[in-house]
Amino acid sequence: MRDRSDEELMQAYAKGEMKAFDDLYGRHRGPLYRYILRQVGDPVTANDLYQGSWEKIIKARARYRANAPFRAWMYRIAHNHVADHFRRSRPTSELQADSLATDNPGPEQALIGEQTAARLQAAVLMLPGEQREALLLRLEAGLDLDAIAEVTGVKQETAKSRLRYAVRKLKFVLGGAEVEQES
Amino acid sequence: MSGDTRNSNRPFEEDLDAIRHAWQGLQPVEPPDLIDQSVRTAARRALPARNRWQSMRWIGSLATAAVVVLALAIVIQQDQEGPVPPMPKTDGFRLDESAKTAAKGASEADVVEQASSQAELRSERAPPPAAAEDPTARDAVTTTLQATHEESAPVIEPKAWIEEMLRLQQAGRLQELRAEVEAFRKAWPDHPLPPELQD
């Protein structure tokens, strides 16, 4: 028996099938959590925002239409919830990113292992919020440019531009200054 | 132009792949179990009531069955007990009956009381000559006094009664006096009579 699509599961849940929600939640819990955590940097805040996002998704289930891709719809709700959080309070993630970024290993080390990942994580936190979000939607949620544009409420060109800037900066962090100089 | 775009996209895609590769080196962070449970609980609670009550539908059927069984039991029990005696029209009717009985009793008591008070009044006042000489009237008074003493608490106090008897004696109405003395002794056997009335 084939797995039901996200859209089918969401519709089934909206009709009252709890099992459908469990399946849907199992599929998206990790990526959605990381999408939020990598944006805010703080696990406590991330927990709150993650839970709040799901509560909004649950509340909005009746408004969901199957012709809209579920992932884009879900991340749109999460995006709005996180954006509300940033509007209410200045993010502390930049401070944490600064503390992580002070560790400045050489380029050889930066390309391998956990140190690379840690530097990359710090670098992502230092990105401007819009670029960081576009990158996370690509890396964590696996969305394409159209979906990223839809989630963030901008044109596709804008989304593409944000993603390009983000990639360029991260490549600089990962691979040294020569890539940045070339571009 | 399109070739330029492809050329310009190629390094971007390559860079993105490199970043993705490095990104996968991050430990896969997942939400805490507590948050998972909380979200699932919220999702379950948000389900329409009819879905949540679907598994509890038997409660409604059970309640209906219980009501039907109870009603049948009452009907069967009434049949076994035989025909129900006709109920009085209203409770008000029964109240009226009891009120009538009470009123009847009260009126009888009133008659006795009225008679005794009349006798008292008659004995207090100077009796009319006709009445004083009429043995029937005297008997009535005596009977009333006796009935009063027998049926209820003595109406006339001994002191007042003795004074009345002394008045009868002074008036020379000896026959009446004897009757009164006799009645007094029956009513108040332990009460001493003054010496002038003891003959």
Coordinates of C-alpha atoms in Angstrom, one line a residue:
Chain A
M1 CA 0.0 0.0 0.0
R2 CA 1.5 3.3 -1.1
D3 CA 2.1 6.0 1.5
R4 CA -0.4 8.8 1.4
S5 CA 0.9 12.2 0.4
D6 CA 1.2 15.0 2.8
E7 CA -1.9 16.6 1.3
E8 CA -4.0 13.5 1.7
L9 CA -2.9 13.1 5.3
M10 CA -3.7 16.7 6.1
Q11 CA -7.1 16.3 4.6
A12 CA -7.7 13.1 6.5
Y13 CA -6.7 14.8 9.8
A14 CA -9.0 17.7 9.1
K15 CA -11.8 15.2 8.7
G16 CA -10.9 13.8 12.2
E17 CA -8.4 11.0 11.5
M18 CA -5.8 11.2 14.3
K19 CA -3.6 8.6 12.7
A20 CA -3.1 10.8 9.7
F21 CA -1.8 13.6 11.9
D22 CA 0.6 11.2 13.6
D23 CA 2.0 10.2 10.2
L24 CA 2.3 13.8 9.0
Y25 CA 3.9 14.9 12.2
G26 CA 6.4 12.1 12.1
R27 CA 7.5 13.2 8.6
H28 CA 8.0 16.9 9.4
R29 CA 8.8 17.2 13.0
G30 CA 12.6 17.1 12.5
P31 CA 13.0 19.5 9.5
L32 CA 10.5 22.0 10.9
Y33 CA 12.2 22.0 14.3
R34 CA 15.6 22.5 12.8
Y35 CA 14.3 25.2 10.5
I36 CA 13.1 27.1 13.6
L37 CA 16.1 26.3 15.8
R38 CA 18.7 27.4 13.2
Q39 CA 16.9 30.7 12.9
V40 CA 16.6 31.6 16.5
G41 CA 19.7 29.7 17.8
D42 CA 18.2 29.2 21.3
P43 CA 16.6 25.8 22.0
V44 CA 14.2 27.1 24.6
T45 CA 12.8 29.8 22.2
A46 CA 12.9 27.2 19.4
N47 CA 10.7 24.8 21.5
D48 CA 8.1 27.5 22.1
L49 CA 8.0 28.6 18.5
Y50 CA 7.9 25.0 17.2
Q51 CA 5.0 24.1 19.5
G52 CA 3.3 27.3 18.6
S53 CA 3.7 26.7 14.9
W54 CA 2.1 23.2 15.2
E55 CA -0.7 24.7 17.2
K56 CA -1.4 27.2 14.5
I57 CA -1.2 24.4 11.9
I58 CA -3.7 22.4 13.9
K59 CA -6.0 25.4 14.3
A60 CA -5.8 26.1 10.6
R61 CA -6.5 22.6 9.4
A62 CA -10.0 23.4 8.2
R63 CA -8.7 26.1 6.0
Y64 CA -6.2 23.8 4.3
R65 CA -7.0 23.1 0.6
A66 CA -5.5 20.0 -1.0
N67 CA -4.5 21.8 -4.2
A68 CA -1.9 23.8 -2.2
P69 CA 1.4 21.9 -1.4
F70 CA 1.3 21.0 2.2
R71 CA 5.0 21.7 3.0
A72 CA 4.8 25.2 1.6
W73 CA 1.6 25.8 3.6
M74 CA 3.1 24.5 6.8
Y75 CA 6.3 26.4 6.5
R76 CA 4.4 29.6 5.7
I77 CA 2.6 29.2 9.0
A78 CA 5.9 28.6 10.8
H79 CA 7.5 31.5 9.0
N80 CA 4.8 33.9 10.1
H81 CA 5.0 32.6 13.7
V82 CA 8.8 33.1 13.8
A83 CA 8.5 36.5 12.1
D84 CA 6.0 37.6 14.8
H85 CA 8.5 36.5 17.4
F86 CA 11.3 38.6 15.8
R87 CA 9.0 41.5 15.6
R88 CA 8.2 41.2 19.4
S89 CA 11.8 40.8 20.5
R90 CA 15.2 41.3 19.1
P91 CA 16.8 37.9 18.4
T92 CA 19.7 36.9 20.6
S93 CA 21.0 34.5 18.0
E94 CA 23.5 37.1 16.7
L95 CA 25.2 37.2 20.0
Q96 CA 25.5 33.5 20.1
A97 CA 26.7 33.5 16.5
D98 CA 29.4 35.9 17.5
S99 CA 30.6 33.7 20.3
L100 CA 30.7 30.7 18.0
A101 CA 32.4 32.6 15.2
T102 CA 35.3 33.7 17.3
D103 CA 36.6 30.2 16.9
N104 CA 38.6 30.7 13.7
P105 CA 40.2 27.4 12.6
G106 CA 42.3 27.2 9.4
P107 CA 40.8 26.5 6.0
E108 CA 41.9 22.9 6.0
Q109 CA 40.0 22.2 9.2
A110 CA 37.0 24.1 8.1
L111 CA 36.3 21.8 5.3
I112 CA 35.9 18.6 7.4
G113 CA 34.2 17.2 10.3
E114 CA 32.2 18.8 13.1
Q115 CA 34.2 21.9 13.2
T116 CA 33.1 22.7 9.7
A117 CA 29.5 22.1 10.6
A118 CA 29.9 24.2 13.7
R119 CA 31.4 27.1 11.8
L120 CA 28.7 26.7 9.2
Q121 CA 26.0 26.8 11.8
A122 CA 27.6 29.9 13.3
A123 CA 27.8 31.5 9.9
V124 CA 24.2 30.8 9.2
L125 CA 23.2 32.5 12.4
M126 CA 25.2 35.5 11.3
L127 CA 23.4 35.8 8.0
P128 CA 20.7 38.5 7.7
G129 CA 17.4 37.0 8.7
E130 CA 15.8 36.9 5.2
Q131 CA 18.9 35.2 3.7
R132 CA 19.1 32.8 6.6
E133 CA 15.5 31.8 6.2
A134 CA 15.8 31.3 2.5
L135 CA 18.8 29.0 3.0
L136 CA 17.1 27.1 5.8
L137 CA 14.0 26.5 3.7
R138 CA 16.3 25.1 1.1
L139 CA 18.6 23.0 3.3
E140 CA 16.1 21.8 6.0
A141 CA 12.7 21.9 4.3
G142 CA 14.0 21.0 0.9
L143 CA 11.8 23.6 -0.8
D144 CA 12.5 24.9 -4.3
L145 CA 12.7 28.6 -5.2
D146 CA 9.0 28.9 -6.0
A147 CA 8.0 27.4 -2.7
I148 CA 10.6 29.6 -0.8
A149 CA 9.1 32.6 -2.5
E150 CA 5.6 31.5 -1.6
V151 CA 6.5 30.8 2.1
T152 CA 8.3 34.1 2.6
G153 CA 5.8 36.1 0.6
V154 CA 8.2 37.5 -2.0
K155 CA 8.8 37.1 -5.8
Q156 CA 10.8 34.2 -7.0
E157 CA 13.7 36.6 -8.1
T158 CA 13.9 38.0 -4.6
A159 CA 14.0 34.6 -3.0
K160 CA 16.7 33.6 -5.5
S161 CA 18.7 36.7 -4.8
R162 CA 18.6 36.1 -1.0
L163 CA 19.6 32.5 -1.5
R164 CA 22.6 33.5 -3.7
Y165 CA 23.8 36.0 -1.2
A166 CA 23.6 33.5 1.6
V167 CA 25.4 30.8 -0.4
R168 CA 28.2 33.3 -1.3
K169 CA 28.8 34.3 2.3
L170 CA 28.8 30.7 3.5
K171 CA 31.2 29.6 0.8
F172 CA 33.5 32.4 2.0
V173 CA 33.3 31.0 5.5
L174 CA 33.9 27.4 4.4
G175 CA 36.4 27.9 1.6
G176 CA 38.3 31.0 2.3
A177 CA 38.4 34.4 0.9
E178 CA 39.4 33.6 -2.6
V179 CA 35.8 32.6 -3.6
E180 CA 34.4 35.9 -2.4
Q181 CA 37.1 37.8 -4.2
E182 CA 36.4 36.0 -7.4
S183 CA 32.7 36.8 -7.2
Chain B
M1 CA 22.3 34.8 -22.7
S2 CA 20.9 31.5 -21.6
G3 CA 24.3 30.0 -21.7
D4 CA 25.6 32.8 -19.5
T5 CA 22.8 32.0 -17.0
R6 CA 23.7 28.4 -17.0
N7 CA 27.3 29.3 -16.5
S8 CA 26.5 31.7 -13.7
N9 CA 24.1 29.1 -12.1
R10 CA 26.6 26.3 -12.2
P11 CA 28.9 27.6 -9.5
F12 CA 25.9 28.6 -7.4
E13 CA 24.5 25.1 -7.5
E14 CA 27.9 23.6 -6.8
D15 CA 28.4 25.9 -3.9
L16 CA 25.0 25.0 -2.6
D17 CA 25.8 21.3 -2.9
A18 CA 29.0 21.9 -0.9
I19 CA 27.1 23.7 1.8
R20 CA 24.4 21.1 1.9
H21 CA 27.1 18.4 2.3
A22 CA 28.7 20.3 5.1
W23 CA 25.3 21.0 6.6
Q24 CA 24.6 17.3 6.8
G25 CA 27.6 17.1 9.1
L26 CA 25.5 18.9 11.8
Q27 CA 24.0 16.6 14.3
P28 CA 20.3 16.0 13.5
V29 CA 18.6 17.9 16.2
E30 CA 15.0 16.8 16.9
P31 CA 12.3 18.3 19.1
P32 CA 12.1 17.0 22.7
D33 CA 9.7 14.1 23.4
L34 CA 7.7 16.4 25.7
I35 CA 7.0 18.8 22.9
D36 CA 6.1 15.9 20.6
Q37 CA 3.6 14.7 23.2
S38 CA 2.2 18.2 23.7
V39 CA 1.7 18.7 20.0
R40 CA 0.0 15.3 19.6
T41 CA -2.3 16.0 22.5
A42 CA -3.2 19.4 21.1
A43 CA -4.0 17.7 17.7
R44 CA -6.2 15.1 19.4
R45 CA -8.1 17.7 21.4
A46 CA -8.7 19.8 18.4
L47 CA -10.6 17.0 16.7
P48 CA -14.3 17.6 16.3
A49 CA -16.3 16.4 19.3
R50 CA -18.2 13.9 17.1
N51 CA -14.9 12.1 16.3
R52 CA -13.8 12.0 19.9
W53 CA -17.2 10.7 20.9
Q54 CA -17.4 8.1 18.2
S55 CA -15.8 5.6 20.5
M56 CA -18.1 6.5 23.3
R57 CA -21.3 6.1 21.2
W58 CA -22.3 3.1 23.3
I59 CA -23.0 5.3 26.2
G60 CA -26.0 6.9 24.5
S61 CA -27.4 3.5 23.5
L62 CA -26.9 2.2 27.0
A63 CA -28.8 5.2 28.5
T64 CA -31.7 4.7 26.1
A65 CA -31.9 1.0 26.9
A66 CA -31.8 1.7 30.6
V67 CA -34.7 4.2 30.3
V68 CA -36.8 1.7 28.3
V69 CA -36.2 -1.1 30.8
L70 CA -37.1 1.1 33.7
A71 CA -40.3 2.2 32.1
L72 CA -41.3 -1.4 31.4
A73 CA -40.5 -2.4 35.0
I74 CA -42.8 0.3 36.3
V75 CA -45.6 -0.8 34.0
I76 CA -45.3 -4.5 34.9
Q77 CA -45.2 -3.7 38.6
Q78 CA -48.3 -1.6 38.3
D79 CA -50.1 -4.4 36.5
Q80 CA -49.2 -6.9 39.2
E81 CA -50.5 -4.6 42.0
G82 CA -53.9 -4.5 40.4
P83 CA -56.0 -1.6 39.4
V84 CA -55.0 1.6 40.9
P85 CA -57.7 3.0 43.2
P86 CA -59.3 6.2 41.8
M87 CA -57.4 9.1 43.0
P88 CA -59.3 12.0 44.6
K89 CA -59.8 14.8 42.1
T90 CA -57.3 17.0 43.7
D91 CA -55.4 17.5 46.8
G92 CA -57.5 20.5 47.4
F93 CA -60.5 18.2 47.7
R94 CA -58.8 16.2 50.5
L95 CA -57.9 19.3 52.2
D96 CA -61.4 20.5 52.0
E97 CA -62.6 17.2 53.6
S98 CA -60.1 17.4 56.4
A99 CA -60.9 21.1 56.8
K100 CA -64.6 20.2 57.1
T101 CA -63.9 17.6 59.8
A102 CA -61.7 20.0 61.7
A103 CA -64.4 22.6 61.4
K104 CA -67.0 20.2 62.5
G105 CA -64.9 19.3 65.6
A106 CA -64.2 22.9 66.2
S107 CA -67.9 23.8 66.0
E108 CA -68.8 21.1 68.5
A109 CA -66.2 22.3 70.8
D110 CA -67.5 25.8 70.3
V111 CA -71.0 24.7 71.3
V112 CA -69.7 23.2 74.5
E113 CA -67.6 26.2 75.2
Q114 CA -70.4 28.6 74.4
A115 CA -72.8 26.6 76.6
S116 CA -70.3 26.6 79.5
S117 CA -69.6 30.3 79.1
Q118 CA -73.3 31.0 78.9
A119 CA -73.8 29.0 82.1
E120 CA -70.9 30.8 83.7
L121 CA -72.5 34.1 82.7
R122 CA -75.9 33.0 83.9
S123 CA -74.4 31.9 87.2
E124 CA -72.5 35.1 87.6
R125 CA -75.5 37.2 86.9
A126 CA -78.5 37.2 89.1
P127 CA -80.7 34.6 87.6
P128 CA -84.1 35.7 86.3
P129 CA -86.9 34.5 88.4
A130 CA -88.3 32.3 85.8
A131 CA -85.0 30.6 85.1
A132 CA -84.2 30.4 88.8
E133 CA -87.4 28.5 89.4
D134 CA -87.2 26.5 86.2
P135 CA -85.7 23.1 87.1
T136 CA -85.1 22.3 83.5
A137 CA -82.9 25.3 83.1
R138 CA -81.1 24.5 86.3
D139 CA -80.6 21.0 85.2
A140 CA -79.2 22.3 81.9
V141 CA -76.7 24.4 83.7
T142 CA -75.7 21.6 86.1
T143 CA -75.4 19.2 83.2
T144 CA -73.4 21.6 81.2
L145 CA -71.1 22.2 84.1
Q146 CA -70.7 18.5 84.7
A147 CA -70.2 17.8 81.0
T148 CA -67.6 20.5 81.0
H149 CA -65.8 19.1 84.0
E150 CA -66.0 15.6 82.6
E151 CA -64.9 16.3 79.0
S152 CA -62.3 18.9 79.6
A153 CA -60.4 20.9 82.1
P154 CA -62.6 22.6 84.8
V155 CA -63.9 25.8 83.5
I156 CA -64.8 27.4 86.8
E157 CA -62.1 27.7 89.4
P158 CA -63.0 26.4 92.9
K159 CA -62.7 29.8 94.5
A160 CA -65.1 31.4 92.1
W161 CA -67.4 28.4 92.3
I162 CA -67.5 28.6 96.1
E163 CA -68.2 32.3 96.0
E164 CA -71.1 31.6 93.6
M165 CA -72.4 28.9 95.9
L166 CA -72.2 31.2 98.9
R167 CA -74.2 33.8 96.9
L168 CA -76.9 31.1 96.3
Q169 CA -76.9 30.3 99.9
Q170 CA -77.3 34.0 100.9
A171 CA -80.1 34.2 98.3
G172 CA -81.9 31.3 99.9
R173 CA -81.8 29.2 96.7
L174 CA -81.0 26.0 98.6
Q175 CA -82.1 23.5 96.0
E176 CA -79.7 25.0 93.5
L177 CA -77.1 25.2 96.2
R178 CA -77.3 21.5 96.8
A179 CA -76.9 20.7 93.2
E180 CA -74.0 23.0 92.9
V181 CA -72.3 21.5 96.0
E182 CA -72.9 18.1 94.6
A183 CA -71.4 19.1 91.3
F184 CA -68.5 20.8 93.0
R185 CA -67.7 17.7 95.0
K186 CA -67.7 15.7 91.8
A187 CA -65.5 18.1 90.0
W188 CA -63.2 19.0 92.9
P189 CA -63.3 16.0 95.2
D190 CA -60.2 17.0 97.1
H191 CA -61.0 20.6 97.4
P192 CA -62.3 21.5 100.9
L193 CA -65.6 23.3 101.1
P194 CA -66.0 26.1 103.6
P195 CA -67.9 25.0 106.8
E196 CA -71.0 27.0 106.0
L197 CA -71.4 24.9 102.8
Q198 CA -70.7 21.6 104.3
D199 CA -74.3 20.9 105.5

